[in-house]
Amino acid sequence: MTRRPYIVGNWKMHGTRAMLSEARAIDRAAQRHMKVEVALAPPFTLIHPIHREAEQISVGAQDCHQADGGAFTGDISATMVADAGAKFVILGHSERRQGHSETDALVRAKAEAALAAGLRIIMCCGENIETRESGSAVAFVRAQLKASLPAPDEALADVAERITVAYEPIWAIGTGTAATTDDIGEMHTEIRKLLVELYGEEQGGEARIIYGGSVKPENAAEIFAVPEVGGALVGGASLTADSFMGIALAAGEPTDH
Ligand code: PGA
């Protein structure tokens, strides 16, 4: 089964209610591009307002706490974001790993909590520039993913549907310069192997692997033409309907694979 390309906007800490009109425009455009699955991860405060109005796109969160509730001032649980209308959560983004000292073990605990709350997850991974230049990017990403993804377990059903991996090299995020198609192809192939090792051919062979890091309408088509690229996690270029849907349009074009 070939899944539809998955194009996810990560609004990061951008967006007040004034941005709802942009979300509406994205939702309307998504209704005309049904070959692509379009999703938005706005700040927590906009999950419910966008979910309430959206007819086509799914809405997700950018993080969740690993506990279901309790004395955790300022935190928000997977159950809460699901209650607000979120269908998925982005976990392990490098901005959380770096800015909030999130370890692989913590990210894994969050992933397990999210799945238990009925959410899908987008598990981020990616190396920094020093690791890339030292030639150990593949080993680093494999180890990071192995320690962050939920452990294979009989209770873990529907991996292919519920787990997406986002490869986001840190040096490509917000820099305007995406990774080369060769680098993306190599890493996605390695991630596919790991997913099959962990979850088996049927599930691990089908889960989506998406790329993130300076994806824009101008470079989207060449990135989507790389084998094993099943979509994109888009930061800056997801903030306007025009640029975000330009990327979705490129994902809907037929490619050779
Ligand atoms: P960018 O961010 O598209 O602005 O590079 C991607 C991300 O961090 O998810």
PDB file of C-alpha atoms and ligand atoms in Angstrom:
ATOM      1  CA  MET A   1       0.000   0.000   0.000  1.00  0.00           C
ATOM      2  CA  THR A   2       1.345   3.422  -0.870  1.00  0.00           C
ATOM      3  CA  ARG A   3       0.455   6.105   1.563  1.00  0.00           C
ATOM      4  CA  ARG A   4      -0.442   9.600   0.414  1.00  0.00           C
ATOM      5  CA  PRO A   5       2.352  12.150   0.789  1.00  0.00           C
ATOM      6  CA  TYR A   6       2.141  13.678   4.258  1.00  0.00           C
ATOM      7  CA  ILE A   7       2.790  17.410   4.425  1.00  0.00           C
ATOM      8  CA  VAL A   8       2.876  18.771   7.951  1.00  0.00           C
ATOM      9  CA  GLY A   9       3.242  22.412   8.944  1.00  0.00           C
ATOM     10  CA  ASN A  10       5.087  23.072  12.178  1.00  0.00           C
ATOM     11  CA  TRP A  11       4.155  26.593  13.211  1.00  0.00           C
ATOM     12  CA  LYS A  12       6.530  26.492  16.203  1.00  0.00           C
ATOM     13  CA  MET A  13       5.870  29.484  18.508  1.00  0.00           C
ATOM     14  CA  HIS A  14       4.139  31.489  15.791  1.00  0.00           C
ATOM     15  CA  GLY A  15       0.475  32.267  15.656  1.00  0.00           C
ATOM     16  CA  THR A  16      -2.254  34.077  17.524  1.00  0.00           C
ATOM     17  CA  ARG A  17      -5.910  34.039  16.544  1.00  0.00           C
ATOM     18  CA  ALA A  18      -5.002  36.439  13.752  1.00  0.00           C
ATOM     19  CA  MET A  19      -3.468  33.401  12.019  1.00  0.00           C
ATOM     20  CA  LEU A  20      -6.770  31.528  11.891  1.00  0.00           C
ATOM     21  CA  SER A  21      -7.500  33.006   8.475  1.00  0.00           C
ATOM     22  CA  GLU A  22      -4.285  31.430   7.177  1.00  0.00           C
ATOM     23  CA  ALA A  23      -5.302  28.060   8.613  1.00  0.00           C
ATOM     24  CA  ARG A  24      -8.678  28.418   6.888  1.00  0.00           C
ATOM     25  CA  ALA A  25      -6.969  29.153   3.590  1.00  0.00           C
ATOM     26  CA  ILE A  26      -4.761  26.077   4.045  1.00  0.00           C
ATOM     27  CA  ASP A  27      -7.815  23.947   4.809  1.00  0.00           C
ATOM     28  CA  ARG A  28      -9.672  25.202   1.740  1.00  0.00           C
ATOM     29  CA  ALA A  29      -6.675  24.555  -0.488  1.00  0.00           C
ATOM     30  CA  ALA A  30      -6.217  21.084   1.015  1.00  0.00           C
ATOM     31  CA  GLN A  31      -9.738  20.216  -0.119  1.00  0.00           C
ATOM     32  CA  ARG A  32      -8.525  20.705  -3.686  1.00  0.00           C
ATOM     33  CA  HIS A  33      -5.433  18.523  -3.183  1.00  0.00           C
ATOM     34  CA  MET A  34      -6.836  15.280  -1.926  1.00  0.00           C
ATOM     35  CA  LYS A  35      -3.857  13.295  -3.214  1.00  0.00           C
ATOM     36  CA  VAL A  36      -1.880  14.795  -0.343  1.00  0.00           C
ATOM     37  CA  GLU A  37      -2.525  14.510   3.396  1.00  0.00           C
ATOM     38  CA  VAL A  38      -2.106  17.998   4.833  1.00  0.00           C
ATOM     39  CA  ALA A  39      -1.720  18.648   8.555  1.00  0.00           C
ATOM     40  CA  LEU A  40      -0.881  21.587  10.798  1.00  0.00           C
ATOM     41  CA  ALA A  41       0.782  21.674  14.209  1.00  0.00           C
ATOM     42  CA  PRO A  42       0.034  25.156  15.583  1.00  0.00           C
ATOM     43  CA  PRO A  43       0.833  26.331  19.116  1.00  0.00           C
ATOM     44  CA  PHE A  44      -1.347  24.635  21.776  1.00  0.00           C
ATOM     45  CA  THR A  45      -3.614  27.674  21.982  1.00  0.00           C
ATOM     46  CA  LEU A  46      -4.749  27.290  18.374  1.00  0.00           C
ATOM     47  CA  ILE A  47      -5.334  23.531  18.299  1.00  0.00           C
ATOM     48  CA  HIS A  48      -8.978  23.709  19.239  1.00  0.00           C
ATOM     49  CA  PRO A  49      -9.949  26.757  17.162  1.00  0.00           C
ATOM     50  CA  ILE A  50      -8.377  25.252  14.045  1.00  0.00           C
ATOM     51  CA  HIS A  51      -9.777  21.785  14.707  1.00  0.00           C
ATOM     52  CA  ARG A  52     -13.272  23.219  15.136  1.00  0.00           C
ATOM     53  CA  GLU A  53     -13.297  24.793  11.699  1.00  0.00           C
ATOM     54  CA  ALA A  54     -11.128  22.447   9.668  1.00  0.00           C
ATOM     55  CA  GLU A  55     -12.857  20.213   7.161  1.00  0.00           C
ATOM     56  CA  GLN A  56      -9.874  18.590   5.538  1.00  0.00           C
ATOM     57  CA  ILE A  57      -6.632  19.088   7.425  1.00  0.00           C
ATOM     58  CA  SER A  58      -5.767  17.335  10.651  1.00  0.00           C
ATOM     59  CA  VAL A  59      -4.421  19.302  13.586  1.00  0.00           C
ATOM     60  CA  GLY A  60      -1.640  18.255  15.920  1.00  0.00           C
ATOM     61  CA  ALA A  61       0.504  19.410  18.825  1.00  0.00           C
ATOM     62  CA  GLN A  62       4.221  20.158  18.880  1.00  0.00           C
ATOM     63  CA  ASP A  63       4.893  18.394  22.178  1.00  0.00           C
ATOM     64  CA  CYS A  64       3.155  16.742  25.111  1.00  0.00           C
ATOM     65  CA  HIS A  65       4.098  15.682  28.616  1.00  0.00           C
ATOM     66  CA  GLN A  66       4.854  12.047  29.361  1.00  0.00           C
ATOM     67  CA  ALA A  67       2.417  11.849  32.303  1.00  0.00           C
ATOM     68  CA  ASP A  68      -1.329  11.784  31.882  1.00  0.00           C
ATOM     69  CA  GLY A  69      -1.914  14.443  34.516  1.00  0.00           C
ATOM     70  CA  GLY A  70      -0.675  15.689  37.859  1.00  0.00           C
ATOM     71  CA  ALA A  71       1.296  18.456  39.515  1.00  0.00           C
ATOM     72  CA  PHE A  72       3.235  19.640  36.467  1.00  0.00           C
ATOM     73  CA  THR A  73       2.766  23.389  36.264  1.00  0.00           C
ATOM     74  CA  GLY A  74       2.768  24.659  32.723  1.00  0.00           C
ATOM     75  CA  ASP A  75       2.733  21.233  31.089  1.00  0.00           C
ATOM     76  CA  ILE A  76       0.081  19.635  28.924  1.00  0.00           C
ATOM     77  CA  SER A  77      -0.693  15.950  28.514  1.00  0.00           C
ATOM     78  CA  ALA A  78      -1.367  13.860  25.431  1.00  0.00           C
ATOM     79  CA  THR A  79      -4.932  13.312  26.623  1.00  0.00           C
ATOM     80  CA  MET A  80      -5.432  17.068  26.847  1.00  0.00           C
ATOM     81  CA  VAL A  81      -4.212  17.799  23.341  1.00  0.00           C
ATOM     82  CA  ALA A  82      -6.335  14.924  22.030  1.00  0.00           C
ATOM     83  CA  ASP A  83      -9.306  16.407  23.867  1.00  0.00           C
ATOM     84  CA  ALA A  84      -8.627  19.751  22.168  1.00  0.00           C
ATOM     85  CA  GLY A  85      -8.842  18.035  18.779  1.00  0.00           C
ATOM     86  CA  ALA A  86      -5.250  17.018  18.071  1.00  0.00           C
ATOM     87  CA  LYS A  87      -4.829  13.846  16.051  1.00  0.00           C
ATOM     88  CA  PHE A  88      -1.039  13.692  16.268  1.00  0.00           C
ATOM     89  CA  VAL A  89       1.921  15.110  18.119  1.00  0.00           C
ATOM     90  CA  ILE A  90       5.416  16.037  16.956  1.00  0.00           C
ATOM     91  CA  LEU A  91       7.988  14.625  19.380  1.00  0.00           C
ATOM     92  CA  GLY A  92      11.730  14.904  19.782  1.00  0.00           C
ATOM     93  CA  HIS A  93      12.115  18.033  17.662  1.00  0.00           C
ATOM     94  CA  SER A  94      15.696  19.297  17.915  1.00  0.00           C
ATOM     95  CA  GLU A  95      14.428  22.588  19.333  1.00  0.00           C
ATOM     96  CA  ARG A  96      12.990  20.597  22.261  1.00  0.00           C
ATOM     97  CA  ARG A  97      15.953  18.284  22.577  1.00  0.00           C
ATOM     98  CA  GLN A  98      18.322  21.282  22.681  1.00  0.00           C
ATOM     99  CA  GLY A  99      16.232  24.039  24.257  1.00  0.00           C
ATOM    100  CA  HIS A 100      14.533  21.840  26.854  1.00  0.00           C
ATOM    101  CA  SER A 101      17.216  19.192  27.367  1.00  0.00           C
ATOM    102  CA  GLU A 102      14.929  16.387  26.226  1.00  0.00           C
ATOM    103  CA  THR A 103      16.725  13.053  26.275  1.00  0.00           C
ATOM    104  CA  ASP A 104      15.963  10.054  24.073  1.00  0.00           C
ATOM    105  CA  ALA A 105      14.423   8.308  27.093  1.00  0.00           C
ATOM    106  CA  LEU A 106      12.108  11.228  27.788  1.00  0.00           C
ATOM    107  CA  VAL A 107      11.097  11.441  24.140  1.00  0.00           C
ATOM    108  CA  ARG A 108      10.297   7.730  24.181  1.00  0.00           C
ATOM    109  CA  ALA A 109       8.148   8.150  27.315  1.00  0.00           C
ATOM    110  CA  LYS A 110       6.251  10.941  25.584  1.00  0.00           C
ATOM    111  CA  ALA A 111       5.779   8.771  22.504  1.00  0.00           C
ATOM    112  CA  GLU A 112       4.322   5.969  24.592  1.00  0.00           C
ATOM    113  CA  ALA A 113       1.980   8.412  26.341  1.00  0.00           C
ATOM    114  CA  ALA A 114       0.858   9.892  23.023  1.00  0.00           C
ATOM    115  CA  LEU A 115       0.106   6.499  21.494  1.00  0.00           C
ATOM    116  CA  ALA A 116      -1.750   5.449  24.630  1.00  0.00           C
ATOM    117  CA  ALA A 117      -3.896   8.578  24.290  1.00  0.00           C
ATOM    118  CA  GLY A 118      -4.819   7.556  20.751  1.00  0.00           C
ATOM    119  CA  LEU A 119      -2.589  10.060  18.961  1.00  0.00           C
ATOM    120  CA  ARG A 120      -0.345   9.449  15.997  1.00  0.00           C
ATOM    121  CA  ILE A 121       3.243  10.561  16.438  1.00  0.00           C
ATOM    122  CA  ILE A 122       5.820  12.273  14.259  1.00  0.00           C
ATOM    123  CA  MET A 123       9.183  11.275  15.716  1.00  0.00           C
ATOM    124  CA  CYS A 124      11.941  13.722  14.806  1.00  0.00           C
ATOM    125  CA  CYS A 125      15.595  12.831  14.488  1.00  0.00           C
ATOM    126  CA  GLY A 126      18.648  14.472  13.007  1.00  0.00           C
ATOM    127  CA  GLU A 127      22.306  15.195  13.483  1.00  0.00           C
ATOM    128  CA  ASN A 128      24.134  18.473  14.046  1.00  0.00           C
ATOM    129  CA  ILE A 129      26.756  19.854  11.693  1.00  0.00           C
ATOM    130  CA  GLU A 130      29.724  18.475  13.650  1.00  0.00           C
ATOM    131  CA  THR A 131      28.299  14.961  13.482  1.00  0.00           C
ATOM    132  CA  ARG A 132      27.567  15.332   9.766  1.00  0.00           C
ATOM    133  CA  GLU A 133      31.103  16.556   9.072  1.00  0.00           C
ATOM    134  CA  SER A 134      32.674  13.795  11.129  1.00  0.00           C
ATOM    135  CA  GLY A 135      30.972  11.222   8.907  1.00  0.00           C
ATOM    136  CA  SER A 136      28.904   9.641  11.668  1.00  0.00           C
ATOM    137  CA  ALA A 137      25.460  11.052  10.841  1.00  0.00           C
ATOM    138  CA  VAL A 138      23.913   7.680   9.987  1.00  0.00           C
ATOM    139  CA  ALA A 139      25.187   5.996  13.151  1.00  0.00           C
ATOM    140  CA  PHE A 140      24.001   8.944  15.240  1.00  0.00           C
ATOM    141  CA  VAL A 141      20.500   9.029  13.768  1.00  0.00           C
ATOM    142  CA  ARG A 142      20.096   5.252  14.052  1.00  0.00           C
ATOM    143  CA  ALA A 143      21.055   5.332  17.724  1.00  0.00           C
ATOM    144  CA  GLN A 144      18.861   8.358  18.413  1.00  0.00           C
ATOM    145  CA  LEU A 145      15.837   6.763  16.787  1.00  0.00           C
ATOM    146  CA  LYS A 146      16.398   3.380  18.374  1.00  0.00           C
ATOM    147  CA  ALA A 147      16.358   5.001  21.805  1.00  0.00           C
ATOM    148  CA  SER A 148      13.483   7.425  21.105  1.00  0.00           C
ATOM    149  CA  LEU A 149      10.932   5.307  19.235  1.00  0.00           C
ATOM    150  CA  PRO A 150       8.536   3.174  21.262  1.00  0.00           C
ATOM    151  CA  ALA A 151       9.992  -0.280  21.819  1.00  0.00           C
ATOM    152  CA  PRO A 152       8.467  -2.972  19.617  1.00  0.00           C
ATOM    153  CA  ASP A 153       5.797  -4.669  21.622  1.00  0.00           C
ATOM    154  CA  GLU A 154       2.847  -6.834  20.834  1.00  0.00           C
ATOM    155  CA  ALA A 155       0.516  -4.160  22.130  1.00  0.00           C
ATOM    156  CA  LEU A 156       1.923  -1.669  19.635  1.00  0.00           C
ATOM    157  CA  ALA A 157      -0.518  -2.016  16.769  1.00  0.00           C
ATOM    158  CA  ASP A 158      -0.761  -0.128  13.505  1.00  0.00           C
ATOM    159  CA  VAL A 159       2.783   1.213  13.522  1.00  0.00           C
ATOM    160  CA  ALA A 160       2.629   1.997   9.812  1.00  0.00           C
ATOM    161  CA  GLU A 161      -0.369   4.215  10.341  1.00  0.00           C
ATOM    162  CA  ARG A 162       0.516   5.722  13.682  1.00  0.00           C
ATOM    163  CA  ILE A 163       4.253   6.338  13.573  1.00  0.00           C
ATOM    164  CA  THR A 164       5.926   8.721  11.150  1.00  0.00           C
ATOM    165  CA  VAL A 165       9.628   9.501  11.343  1.00  0.00           C
ATOM    166  CA  ALA A 166      10.818  12.989  10.376  1.00  0.00           C
ATOM    167  CA  TYR A 167      14.473  13.290   9.405  1.00  0.00           C
ATOM    168  CA  GLU A 168      15.499  16.854  10.185  1.00  0.00           C
ATOM    169  CA  PRO A 169      19.229  17.565  10.063  1.00  0.00           C
ATOM    170  CA  ILE A 170      19.735  20.379  12.564  1.00  0.00           C
ATOM    171  CA  TRP A 171      21.991  22.323  10.224  1.00  0.00           C
ATOM    172  CA  ALA A 172      19.205  22.499   7.626  1.00  0.00           C
ATOM    173  CA  ILE A 173      16.446  23.780   9.942  1.00  0.00           C
ATOM    174  CA  GLY A 174      15.607  27.411   9.364  1.00  0.00           C
ATOM    175  CA  THR A 175      18.818  28.038   7.433  1.00  0.00           C
ATOM    176  CA  GLY A 176      17.351  28.257   3.953  1.00  0.00           C
ATOM    177  CA  THR A 177      19.619  25.433   2.810  1.00  0.00           C
ATOM    178  CA  ALA A 178      18.088  21.972   2.720  1.00  0.00           C
ATOM    179  CA  ALA A 179      20.159  18.800   2.838  1.00  0.00           C
ATOM    180  CA  THR A 180      21.235  17.481  -0.565  1.00  0.00           C
ATOM    181  CA  THR A 181      19.036  14.886  -2.201  1.00  0.00           C
ATOM    182  CA  ASP A 182      21.927  12.395  -1.866  1.00  0.00           C
ATOM    183  CA  ASP A 183      22.153  12.951   1.886  1.00  0.00           C
ATOM    184  CA  ILE A 184      18.373  12.720   2.259  1.00  0.00           C
ATOM    185  CA  GLY A 185      18.215   9.547   0.170  1.00  0.00           C
ATOM    186  CA  GLU A 186      20.991   7.860   2.121  1.00  0.00           C
ATOM    187  CA  MET A 187      19.497   8.710   5.509  1.00  0.00           C
ATOM    188  CA  HIS A 188      15.934   7.784   4.600  1.00  0.00           C
ATOM    189  CA  THR A 189      17.124   4.419   3.280  1.00  0.00           C
ATOM    190  CA  GLU A 190      18.904   3.782   6.582  1.00  0.00           C
ATOM    191  CA  ILE A 191      15.854   4.850   8.573  1.00  0.00           C
ATOM    192  CA  ARG A 192      13.701   2.480   6.523  1.00  0.00           C
ATOM    193  CA  LYS A 193      16.084  -0.387   7.350  1.00  0.00           C
ATOM    194  CA  LEU A 194      15.889   0.472  11.027  1.00  0.00           C
ATOM    195  CA  LEU A 195      12.079   0.638  10.990  1.00  0.00           C
ATOM    196  CA  VAL A 196      11.950  -2.796   9.368  1.00  0.00           C
ATOM    197  CA  GLU A 197      14.427  -4.158  11.945  1.00  0.00           C
ATOM    198  CA  LEU A 198      12.309  -2.757  14.770  1.00  0.00           C
ATOM    199  CA  TYR A 199       8.765  -3.314  13.599  1.00  0.00           C
ATOM    200  CA  GLY A 200       9.025  -5.879  10.805  1.00  0.00           C
ATOM    201  CA  GLU A 201       8.515  -5.615   7.057  1.00  0.00           C
ATOM    202  CA  GLU A 202       4.758  -5.243   7.109  1.00  0.00           C
ATOM    203  CA  GLN A 203       4.635  -2.295   9.522  1.00  0.00           C
ATOM    204  CA  GLY A 204       8.167  -0.870   9.473  1.00  0.00           C
ATOM    205  CA  GLY A 205       8.269  -1.171   5.709  1.00  0.00           C
ATOM    206  CA  GLU A 206       5.169   0.985   5.358  1.00  0.00           C
ATOM    207  CA  ALA A 207       5.539   3.709   7.996  1.00  0.00           C
ATOM    208  CA  ARG A 208       6.135   7.118   6.509  1.00  0.00           C
ATOM    209  CA  ILE A 209       9.500   8.836   6.609  1.00  0.00           C
ATOM    210  CA  ILE A 210       9.310  12.560   5.918  1.00  0.00           C
ATOM    211  CA  TYR A 211      12.038  15.160   5.512  1.00  0.00           C
ATOM    212  CA  GLY A 212      12.283  18.526   7.275  1.00  0.00           C
ATOM    213  CA  GLY A 213      14.751  21.397   7.054  1.00  0.00           C
ATOM    214  CA  SER A 214      14.283  24.402   4.746  1.00  0.00           C
ATOM    215  CA  VAL A 215      11.664  22.767   2.531  1.00  0.00           C
ATOM    216  CA  LYS A 216      10.080  25.417   0.301  1.00  0.00           C
ATOM    217  CA  PRO A 217       8.020  25.438  -2.887  1.00  0.00           C
ATOM    218  CA  GLU A 218      11.224  25.885  -4.933  1.00  0.00           C
ATOM    219  CA  ASN A 219      13.005  22.753  -3.685  1.00  0.00           C
ATOM    220  CA  ALA A 220      10.033  20.551  -2.768  1.00  0.00           C
ATOM    221  CA  ALA A 221       9.703  18.663  -6.066  1.00  0.00           C
ATOM    222  CA  GLU A 222      13.317  17.488  -6.088  1.00  0.00           C
ATOM    223  CA  ILE A 223      13.100  16.400  -2.445  1.00  0.00           C
ATOM    224  CA  PHE A 224       9.854  14.476  -3.034  1.00  0.00           C
ATOM    225  CA  ALA A 225      11.460  12.696  -5.995  1.00  0.00           C
ATOM    226  CA  VAL A 226      13.979  11.049  -3.630  1.00  0.00           C
ATOM    227  CA  PRO A 227      13.057   7.422  -2.895  1.00  0.00           C
ATOM    228  CA  GLU A 228      11.760   6.867   0.651  1.00  0.00           C
ATOM    229  CA  VAL A 229      10.668  10.497   1.071  1.00  0.00           C
ATOM    230  CA  GLY A 230       7.010  10.291   2.046  1.00  0.00           C
ATOM    231  CA  GLY A 231       6.375  13.957   2.704  1.00  0.00           C
ATOM    232  CA  ALA A 232       7.748  16.939   4.584  1.00  0.00           C
ATOM    233  CA  LEU A 233       7.753  18.625   7.956  1.00  0.00           C
ATOM    234  CA  VAL A 234       7.717  22.309   7.122  1.00  0.00           C
ATOM    235  CA  GLY A 235       8.540  25.179   9.480  1.00  0.00           C
ATOM    236  CA  GLY A 236       8.914  28.688   8.057  1.00  0.00           C
ATOM    237  CA  ALA A 237       7.244  27.938   4.737  1.00  0.00           C
ATOM    238  CA  SER A 238       4.101  26.628   6.462  1.00  0.00           C
ATOM    239  CA  LEU A 239       3.192  30.035   7.864  1.00  0.00           C
ATOM    240  CA  THR A 240       1.441  31.217   4.725  1.00  0.00           C
ATOM    241  CA  ALA A 241      -1.096  29.232   2.745  1.00  0.00           C
ATOM    242  CA  ASP A 242       0.624  30.204  -0.509  1.00  0.00           C
ATOM    243  CA  SER A 243       4.020  28.755   0.271  1.00  0.00           C
ATOM    244  CA  PHE A 244       2.718  25.793   2.269  1.00  0.00           C
ATOM    245  CA  MET A 245       0.295  24.729  -0.426  1.00  0.00           C
ATOM    246  CA  GLY A 246       3.002  25.258  -3.043  1.00  0.00           C
ATOM    247  CA  ILE A 247       4.851  22.459  -1.251  1.00  0.00           C
ATOM    248  CA  ALA A 248       1.720  20.300  -1.035  1.00  0.00           C
ATOM    249  CA  LEU A 249       1.173  20.795  -4.753  1.00  0.00           C
ATOM    250  CA  ALA A 250       4.695  19.551  -5.489  1.00  0.00           C
ATOM    251  CA  ALA A 251       4.004  16.486  -3.340  1.00  0.00           C
ATOM    252  CA  GLY A 252       0.912  15.679  -5.367  1.00  0.00           C
ATOM    253  CA  GLU A 253       2.835  15.546  -8.642  1.00  0.00           C
ATOM    254  CA  PRO A 254       3.568  12.071  -9.943  1.00  0.00           C
ATOM    255  CA  THR A 255       7.162  10.953  -9.376  1.00  0.00           C
ATOM    256  CA  ASP A 256       9.149   7.981 -10.649  1.00  0.00           C
ATOM    257  CA  HIS A 257       8.687   5.876  -7.544  1.00  0.00           C
TER     258      HIS A 257
HETATM  259  P1  PGA B   1      12.132  24.951   8.594  1.00  0.00           P
HETATM  260  O1  PGA B   1      11.810  24.115   9.919  1.00  0.00           O
HETATM  261  O2  PGA B   1      11.217  24.426   7.499  1.00  0.00           O
HETATM  262  O3  PGA B   1      11.822  26.384   8.944  1.00  0.00           O
HETATM  263  O4  PGA B   1      13.569  24.721   8.247  1.00  0.00           O
HETATM  264  C1  PGA B   1      11.515  22.743   9.874  1.00  0.00           C
HETATM  265  C2  PGA B   1      11.269  22.222  11.265  1.00  0.00           C
HETATM  266  O5  PGA B   1      11.988  22.614  12.200  1.00  0.00           O
HETATM  267  O6  PGA B   1      10.360  21.404  11.488  1.00  0.00           O
END
